[in-house]
Coordinates of C-alpha atoms in Angstrom, one line a residue:
X298 CA 28.0 30.5 67.9
X299 CA 25.7 31.1 65.3
X300 CA 26.2 34.4 63.5
X301 CA 22.9 36.3 62.4
X302 CA 23.1 37.3 58.6
X303 CA 21.3 40.2 57.0
X304 CA 17.9 39.7 55.2
X305 CA 19.5 39.8 51.7
X306 CA 22.4 37.4 52.8
X307 CA 22.9 33.8 53.7
X308 CA 25.1 31.7 56.0
X309 CA 27.9 29.8 54.3
X310 CA 30.6 28.2 56.4
X311 CA 29.8 30.4 59.2
X312 CA 30.3 33.6 57.2
X313 CA 27.4 35.9 55.6
X314 CA 27.6 35.9 51.8
X315 CA 25.3 37.9 49.4
X316 CA 22.6 35.6 48.0
X317 CA 22.4 34.5 44.2
X318 CA 19.6 35.2 42.1
X319 CA 18.3 31.9 40.3
X320 CA 17.4 32.7 36.6
X321 CA 14.6 32.0 34.6
X322 CA 14.4 28.3 33.7
X323 CA 15.6 27.3 37.4
X324 CA 14.7 27.2 40.8
X325 CA 15.8 26.5 44.3
X326 CA 14.0 24.6 46.9
X327 CA 16.1 26.1 49.9
X328 CA 15.1 30.0 49.8
X329 CA 16.9 32.8 51.4
X330 CA 15.9 36.3 51.7
X331 CA 13.5 37.5 49.0
X332 CA 13.6 34.2 47.2
X333 CA 17.2 34.3 46.5
X334 CA 19.4 31.2 46.8
X335 CA 22.4 30.8 48.9
X336 CA 25.7 31.4 47.0
X337 CA 26.9 28.3 47.8
X338 CA 24.2 26.2 46.3
X339 CA 23.5 25.5 42.7
X340 CA 20.1 26.5 41.0
X341 CA 18.6 23.7 39.6
X342 CA 17.4 23.5 35.8
X343 CA 13.7 22.8 35.5
X344 CA 13.3 19.4 34.4
X345 CA 11.8 18.3 31.1
X346 CA 8.1 19.0 30.6
X347 CA 8.3 22.1 32.9
X348 CA 9.4 25.4 32.4
X349 CA 10.0 28.7 34.6
X350 CA 9.3 32.4 33.1
X351 CA 10.2 34.1 36.5
X352 CA 13.3 34.9 38.5
X353 CA 13.7 33.8 42.2
X354 CA 11.3 30.9 41.8
X355 CA 10.8 27.9 44.3
X356 CA 9.5 25.4 41.7
X357 CA 9.0 25.2 37.9
X358 CA 5.7 25.4 36.2
X359 CA 4.4 22.1 34.6
X360 CA 3.7 22.3 30.8
X361 CA 0.0 22.5 29.9
X362 CA -1.9 19.1 29.6
X363 CA -0.9 16.9 26.8
X364 CA 2.2 18.9 26.0
X365 CA 5.8 18.8 26.9
X366 CA 9.3 20.2 26.1
X367 CA 10.7 17.4 24.0
X368 CA 12.9 16.0 26.7
X369 CA 14.5 19.6 26.9
X370 CA 15.4 21.2 30.3
X371 CA 16.0 24.9 31.7
X372 CA 13.1 26.0 29.6
X373 CA 12.0 29.6 30.4
X374 CA 8.7 30.3 28.5
X375 CA 5.3 28.3 28.2
X376 CA 6.1 28.8 24.3
X377 CA 8.7 26.1 24.9
X378 CA 6.0 23.6 25.5
X379 CA 4.7 21.4 22.6
X380 CA 1.9 19.4 21.9
X381 CA 2.6 15.8 22.3
X382 CA 1.8 13.0 19.4
X383 CA -1.7 12.9 18.6
X384 CA -2.5 16.5 19.7
X385 CA -2.6 19.7 18.3
X386 CA -2.8 23.4 20.0
X387 CA -4.8 26.3 20.2
X388 CA -2.2 29.1 20.8
X389 CA -1.9 32.5 21.6
X390 CA 0.6 35.6 22.1
X391 CA 1.7 34.3 25.4
X392 CA 2.3 30.7 24.5
X393 CA 0.8 27.4 24.4
X394 CA -3.0 27.4 26.0
X395 CA -3.9 23.6 25.4
X396 CA -3.5 20.7 23.3
X397 CA -6.4 18.7 21.9
X398 CA -7.1 15.4 20.2
X399 CA -7.4 15.3 16.3
X400 CA -10.5 14.2 14.6
X401 CA -10.9 11.1 12.4
X402 CA -9.4 11.5 9.3
X403 CA -6.8 13.9 10.7
X404 CA -3.4 13.6 12.4
X405 CA -0.7 15.7 14.2
X406 CA 2.9 14.4 14.8
X407 CA 3.5 16.9 17.6
X408 CA 5.1 19.5 15.9
X409 CA 3.4 22.2 17.7
X410 CA 1.3 23.3 15.1
X411 CA -1.9 24.9 15.8
X412 CA -4.1 22.7 13.6
X413 CA -4.4 19.1 12.5
X414 CA -3.7 17.9 9.1
X415 CA -5.8 15.9 7.0
X416 CA -4.7 12.4 6.3
X417 CA -2.8 12.6 2.7
X418 CA -3.8 10.7 -0.4
X419 CA -3.5 7.2 -0.2
X420 CA -3.8 6.7 3.9
X421 CA -6.5 7.2 6.4
X422 CA -7.4 7.8 9.8
X423 CA -10.0 5.7 11.6
X424 CA -9.6 6.8 15.1
X425 CA -9.4 10.2 17.2
X426 CA -5.9 11.4 18.3
X427 CA -3.9 9.7 15.6
X428 CA -0.1 10.9 15.4
X429 CA 0.1 9.8 11.9
X430 CA -2.2 8.1 9.3
X431 CA -2.1 4.6 8.3
X432 CA -1.4 3.9 4.5
X433 CA -4.0 2.1 2.5
X434 CA -3.4 -1.7 2.4
X435 CA -3.0 -3.8 -0.6
X436 CA -6.2 -4.3 -2.6
X437 CA -7.3 -0.9 -1.6
X438 CA -6.9 2.9 -2.5
X439 CA -7.2 6.4 -1.0
X440 CA -8.1 9.2 -3.9
X441 CA -8.9 11.8 -1.4
X442 CA -7.6 13.5 1.8
X443 CA -8.9 13.3 5.1
X444 CA -10.4 9.8 4.7
X445 CA -11.6 7.7 7.7
X446 CA -11.2 4.4 5.5
X447 CA -9.8 3.3 2.1
X448 CA -11.8 2.0 -0.6
X449 CA -11.4 -1.6 -2.1
X450 CA -10.5 -2.2 -5.5
X451 CA -13.2 -3.3 -7.9
X452 CA -13.6 -6.5 -9.7
X453 CA -10.8 -6.7 -12.3
X454 CA -8.7 -4.4 -10.7
X455 CA -5.9 -4.6 -8.1
X456 CA -3.4 -2.7 -6.3
X457 CA -0.5 -4.5 -5.0
X458 CA 1.6 -1.8 -2.7
X459 CA 0.5 0.1 0.5
X460 CA -0.5 3.5 0.1
X461 CA -1.9 3.4 -3.5
X462 CA -4.1 6.2 -4.5
X463 CA -5.7 4.4 -7.5
X464 CA -6.4 0.6 -8.3
X465 CA -4.8 -0.7 -11.9
X466 CA -6.8 -2.9 -14.1
X467 CA -5.7 -6.4 -14.4
X468 CA -3.3 -6.9 -17.0
X469 CA -3.6 -9.0 -20.2
X470 CA -3.6 -12.8 -19.4
X471 CA -5.0 -12.3 -15.8
X472 CA -8.3 -11.8 -14.0
X473 CA -9.6 -10.4 -10.7
X474 CA -12.7 -12.1 -9.6
X475 CA -13.3 -10.4 -6.3
X476 CA -13.2 -7.0 -4.5
X477 CA -10.2 -5.9 -3.0
X478 CA -7.5 -8.2 -4.6
X479 CA -3.9 -7.0 -4.0
X480 CA -2.8 -9.0 -7.3
X481 CA -4.5 -10.6 -10.4
X482 CA -4.9 -14.2 -11.0
X483 CA -3.1 -15.7 -14.2
X484 CA -5.2 -17.4 -16.6
X485 CA -4.8 -21.3 -16.3
X486 CA -3.6 -23.1 -19.3
X487 CA -6.4 -23.8 -21.7
X488 CA -7.9 -20.2 -21.2
X489 CA -7.0 -16.5 -22.1
X490 CA -7.6 -12.9 -21.0
X491 CA -7.4 -10.8 -24.3
X492 CA -8.4 -7.5 -22.6
X493 CA -7.2 -5.6 -19.6
X494 CA -9.6 -5.7 -16.6
X495 CA -10.9 -9.0 -16.9
X496 CA -13.0 -10.5 -14.1
X497 CA -12.9 -14.1 -15.7
X498 CA -10.6 -15.9 -18.3
X499 CA -12.3 -17.5 -21.6
X500 CA -11.6 -21.0 -22.5
X501 CA -9.8 -21.6 -25.7
X502 CA -12.4 -22.3 -28.3
X503 CA -12.4 -25.6 -30.5
X504 CA -9.5 -25.9 -33.1
X505 CA -7.2 -23.9 -30.8
X506 CA -5.0 -24.4 -27.5
X507 CA -2.9 -22.6 -25.2
X508 CA -0.2 -24.6 -22.8
X509 CA 1.1 -21.9 -20.7
X510 CA -0.8 -20.1 -17.9
X511 CA -1.1 -16.2 -18.2
X512 CA -1.9 -15.9 -21.7
X513 CA -3.7 -13.4 -23.8
X514 CA -4.4 -15.4 -26.5
X515 CA -5.0 -19.0 -28.0
X516 CA -3.0 -20.8 -30.6
X517 CA -4.5 -22.2 -33.8
X518 CA -4.2 -26.1 -34.1
X519 CA -1.6 -26.6 -37.1
X520 CA -2.4 -28.7 -40.2
X521 CA -2.7 -32.2 -39.6
X522 CA -3.8 -31.6 -35.9
X523 CA -7.3 -30.8 -34.4
X524 CA -8.9 -30.0 -30.8
X525 CA -12.4 -30.7 -29.8
X526 CA -14.5 -29.0 -27.2
X527 CA -13.3 -25.9 -25.2
X528 CA -10.1 -25.3 -23.0
X529 CA -7.6 -27.5 -24.7
X530 CA -4.0 -27.1 -23.5
X531 CA -2.7 -29.3 -26.6
X532 CA -4.0 -30.2 -30.2
X533 CA -4.2 -34.1 -31.1
X534 CA -2.8 -35.5 -34.4
X535 CA -5.3 -36.2 -36.9
X536 CA -5.6 -40.1 -36.8
X537 CA -4.8 -42.7 -39.6
X538 CA -7.4 -42.5 -42.4
X539 CA -8.0 -38.8 -41.9
X540 CA -6.4 -35.4 -42.7
X541 CA -6.3 -31.9 -41.7
X542 CA -5.7 -29.5 -44.5
X543 CA -6.3 -26.1 -42.9
X544 CA -5.1 -24.6 -39.1
X545 CA -7.6 -24.3 -36.7
X546 CA -9.5 -27.4 -37.2
X547 CA -11.9 -28.9 -34.6
X548 CA -12.1 -32.4 -36.6
X549 CA -10.1 -34.1 -39.4
X550 CA -11.6 -35.1 -42.5
X551 CA -12.1 -38.7 -43.5
X552 CA -10.4 -40.2 -46.5
X553 CA -12.5 -41.6 -49.2
X554 CA -13.7 -45.5 -48.9
X555 CA -11.0 -47.8 -49.8
X556 CA -8.2 -45.3 -49.0
X557 CA -5.9 -45.0 -46.1
X558 CA -3.4 -42.3 -44.6
X559 CA -0.8 -41.8 -42.2
X560 CA -1.3 -40.1 -38.8
X561 CA -1.0 -36.2 -39.0
X562 CA -1.8 -36.1 -42.8
X563 CA -2.4 -32.7 -43.9
X564 CA -3.8 -33.1 -47.6
X565 CA -6.4 -35.3 -49.2
X566 CA -3.7 -36.8 -51.7
X567 CA -2.4 -38.3 -48.5
X568 CA -5.2 -40.7 -48.9
X569 CA -3.9 -43.9 -50.9
X570 CA -6.2 -46.5 -52.2
X571 CA -5.7 -49.6 -50.1
X572 CA -4.6 -53.1 -51.9
X573 CA -7.1 -54.2 -54.7
X574 CA -8.2 -50.4 -55.5
X575 CA -6.9 -47.8 -57.8
X576 CA -8.0 -44.2 -58.2
X577 CA -10.3 -43.3 -61.1
X578 CA -9.2 -40.1 -62.6
X579 CA -11.9 -37.3 -63.3
X580 CA -13.6 -37.3 -66.5
X581 CA -12.8 -34.6 -68.7
X582 CA -15.5 -32.7 -70.2
X583 CA -15.7 -33.2 -73.9
X584 CA -17.7 -31.1 -76.4
X585 CA -21.0 -32.4 -77.5
X586 CA -20.7 -34.0 -81.2

């Protein structure tokens, strides 16, 4: 026989028992009198992304759109709802009222802040509702906050890492001949860049050379050597019957007629008279009689 219980009690194992009050942050889907739950039933915690700020509730309240409880359950107030990634809030004294997308050049990491933050130096935001800003890629820089895009490095400049706030001039011995370069190009052998920020290398002039890449200067040919033209990577020995008596020569001097010298000769006296000829000494000046 079913026993009829009072309004403020419920039947449990055929006995009437007082009803238990479900506290805030929980709910009971099987009500008894006045919204209380049966004493032999457990009140259920509100799941994540919901809350309940009243007692004796039959269901939980959802967080406002684009917000959640960060995977926490049993939340008791709307203030426990936080904006999700990409959104920011306009709050009031009673808790979160709504979440909205951040604008271009801004971001929000979903920390419940009431405003979006401008993208920091060295980064950009090129779309609405970004949870984080993007570092400027190699070959570019961001020298201001709140940028929607980064700037390319100029000719003769480079940036080799992500998130640069400025570009650097190409170092000595290298060049940058295009915009947005992540690194500068070493000068090839036979050329040099003697100033930082060069957009091109210069060929070594006649009488000089360089045999390595990335050089900031050329080397003079040694005595007994020469180099003709531009962009030389090595000097050439003065041939037979010539001599080079200075550094940095672009051609060797010829020996006098009927004289000869060995290759790489460095002095005029290295030119020796050939067989059947002899040197005539210079006449000394003598006073008039």
